[in-house]
């Protein structure tokens, strides 16, 4: 299965995360994102998922690469993550929606106490989030 994720950061280095409301990884914090729909490019899917899960409008930037995550039924997801920037036309504060039960901004140092999707902190480090 193919999916996407968005790395959205603030000037202070905080990362936008959503708490998953559905399996797999229910109640775990992750980058906003989800499945690519038929006929969508990964970039269009990524912008759509961010808007559905957070209400924010983003411009999709460079690809950060593809990671593999185990799904709920023994399937494997290929998740392509992208940098994303909030546009001027976006609401200023995120609001949880769709399959996100919560949304928030977190510094990398705050992830230790959170249940996150596998290797989230490691990937954020690789991508230069501090």
CSV table of C-alpha atoms in Angstrom, one decimal:
chain,number,residue,atom,x,y,z
A,1,UNK,CA,0.0,0.0,0.0
A,2,UNK,CA,1.2,3.5,-0.7
A,3,UNK,CA,0.8,6.5,1.6
A,4,UNK,CA,2.2,9.9,2.3
A,5,UNK,CA,3.2,12.0,5.3
A,6,UNK,CA,3.9,15.7,5.8
A,7,UNK,CA,6.7,17.2,7.8
A,8,UNK,CA,5.3,20.6,8.9
A,9,UNK,CA,7.5,22.7,11.2
A,10,UNK,CA,7.2,26.0,13.0
A,11,UNK,CA,10.0,28.6,13.3
A,12,UNK,CA,10.7,27.4,16.8
A,13,UNK,CA,11.4,23.9,15.5
A,14,UNK,CA,8.1,22.3,16.7
A,15,UNK,CA,6.7,19.6,14.4
A,16,UNK,CA,3.0,19.2,13.6
A,17,UNK,CA,1.8,15.8,14.8
A,18,UNK,CA,-1.6,14.1,14.8
A,19,UNK,CA,-2.8,11.4,17.2
A,20,UNK,CA,-4.3,8.5,15.1
A,21,UNK,CA,-7.9,7.7,15.8
A,22,UNK,CA,-8.0,4.5,13.7
A,23,UNK,CA,-5.8,1.4,13.4
A,24,UNK,CA,-3.0,0.8,12.6
A,25,UNK,CA,-1.2,2.8,15.2
A,26,UNK,CA,-4.4,4.0,16.9
A,27,UNK,CA,-3.6,6.5,19.8
A,28,UNK,CA,0.0,7.0,18.5
A,29,UNK,CA,1.3,10.3,17.4
A,30,UNK,CA,2.6,10.6,13.8
A,31,UNK,CA,3.1,13.0,11.0
A,32,UNK,CA,-0.2,14.0,9.3
A,33,UNK,CA,-0.8,11.8,6.2
A,34,UNK,CA,-2.6,8.8,4.8
A,35,UNK,CA,-3.4,6.7,1.8
A,36,UNK,CA,-3.0,7.9,-1.8
A,37,UNK,CA,-6.3,7.8,-3.6
A,38,UNK,CA,-6.7,6.4,-7.1
A,39,UNK,CA,-5.6,9.1,-9.6
A,40,UNK,CA,-3.8,11.3,-7.0
A,41,UNK,CA,-0.2,12.2,-7.1
A,42,UNK,CA,1.7,11.8,-3.8
A,43,UNK,CA,1.9,15.6,-3.5
A,44,UNK,CA,-1.8,16.1,-3.9
A,45,UNK,CA,-2.6,13.3,-1.5
A,46,UNK,CA,-0.2,14.8,1.1
A,47,UNK,CA,-1.9,18.3,0.9
A,48,UNK,CA,-5.3,16.7,1.1
A,49,UNK,CA,-4.5,14.5,4.1
A,50,UNK,CA,-3.0,17.5,6.0
A,51,UNK,CA,-6.1,19.5,5.4
A,52,UNK,CA,-8.4,16.6,6.4
A,53,UNK,CA,-6.5,15.8,9.6
A,54,UNK,CA,-5.6,19.3,10.7
A,55,UNK,CA,-7.6,21.9,8.8
A,56,UNK,CA,-4.3,23.5,7.6
A,57,UNK,CA,-3.6,24.4,4.0
A,58,UNK,CA,0.0,23.5,3.0
A,59,UNK,CA,2.3,23.8,0.0
A,60,UNK,CA,4.1,20.5,-0.6
A,61,UNK,CA,7.9,20.7,-1.0
A,62,UNK,CA,10.7,18.3,-1.4
A,63,UNK,CA,10.4,14.5,-0.9
A,64,UNK,CA,12.2,13.3,2.2
A,65,UNK,CA,12.2,9.7,1.0
A,66,UNK,CA,10.1,6.6,1.4
A,67,UNK,CA,9.9,4.6,4.7
A,68,UNK,CA,8.2,1.2,5.3
A,69,UNK,CA,5.7,0.7,8.1
A,70,UNK,CA,3.9,-2.5,9.0
A,71,UNK,CA,0.1,-2.2,8.6
A,72,UNK,CA,-2.6,-3.9,10.7
A,73,UNK,CA,-3.2,-7.0,8.6
A,74,UNK,CA,0.4,-8.0,7.9
A,75,UNK,CA,0.6,-5.6,5.0
A,76,UNK,CA,3.4,-3.1,4.5
A,77,UNK,CA,3.0,0.5,3.8
A,78,UNK,CA,5.4,2.5,1.6
A,79,UNK,CA,5.1,6.0,3.0
A,80,UNK,CA,6.6,8.9,1.1
A,81,UNK,CA,7.2,11.9,3.4
A,82,UNK,CA,7.4,15.5,2.2
A,83,UNK,CA,8.4,18.8,3.6
A,84,UNK,CA,5.3,21.1,3.7
A,85,UNK,CA,4.8,24.8,4.5
A,86,UNK,CA,1.6,26.3,5.8
A,87,UNK,CA,0.3,28.8,3.2
A,88,UNK,CA,-0.9,32.4,4.0
A,89,UNK,CA,-4.5,31.4,3.2
A,90,UNK,CA,-4.5,28.7,5.8
A,91,UNK,CA,-6.2,28.9,9.2
A,92,UNK,CA,-3.6,29.8,11.9
A,93,UNK,CA,-4.3,27.0,14.3
A,94,UNK,CA,-4.7,23.3,13.6
A,95,UNK,CA,-7.9,21.5,14.5
A,96,UNK,CA,-8.2,17.7,14.6
A,97,UNK,CA,-10.4,16.1,12.0
A,98,UNK,CA,-11.0,13.0,9.9
A,99,UNK,CA,-9.0,10.1,11.5
A,100,UNK,CA,-7.0,12.3,13.9
A,101,UNK,CA,-8.3,12.5,17.5
A,102,UNK,CA,-5.8,15.2,18.4
A,103,UNK,CA,-3.4,17.5,16.8
A,104,UNK,CA,-0.5,19.5,18.2
A,105,UNK,CA,2.9,21.1,17.9
A,106,UNK,CA,5.8,19.2,19.6
A,107,UNK,CA,9.5,19.8,20.0
A,108,UNK,CA,11.7,16.8,19.4
A,109,UNK,CA,12.6,16.8,23.1
A,110,UNK,CA,9.0,16.3,24.0
A,111,UNK,CA,8.6,13.1,22.0
A,112,UNK,CA,10.1,10.9,24.7
A,113,UNK,CA,6.9,10.6,26.7
A,114,UNK,CA,4.6,10.1,23.8
A,115,UNK,CA,3.5,6.9,22.0
A,116,UNK,CA,4.6,7.6,18.4
A,117,UNK,CA,4.7,5.6,15.3
A,118,UNK,CA,7.9,3.5,14.9
A,119,UNK,CA,11.1,5.4,14.5
A,120,UNK,CA,9.4,8.9,14.3
A,121,UNK,CA,12.1,10.6,16.4
A,122,UNK,CA,14.9,8.9,14.4
A,123,UNK,CA,13.5,10.1,11.1
A,124,UNK,CA,12.9,13.6,12.4
A,125,UNK,CA,16.6,13.7,13.5
A,126,UNK,CA,17.7,12.5,10.0
A,127,UNK,CA,15.6,15.3,8.4
A,128,UNK,CA,17.3,18.0,10.5
A,129,UNK,CA,14.5,18.6,13.0
A,130,UNK,CA,16.1,19.7,16.3
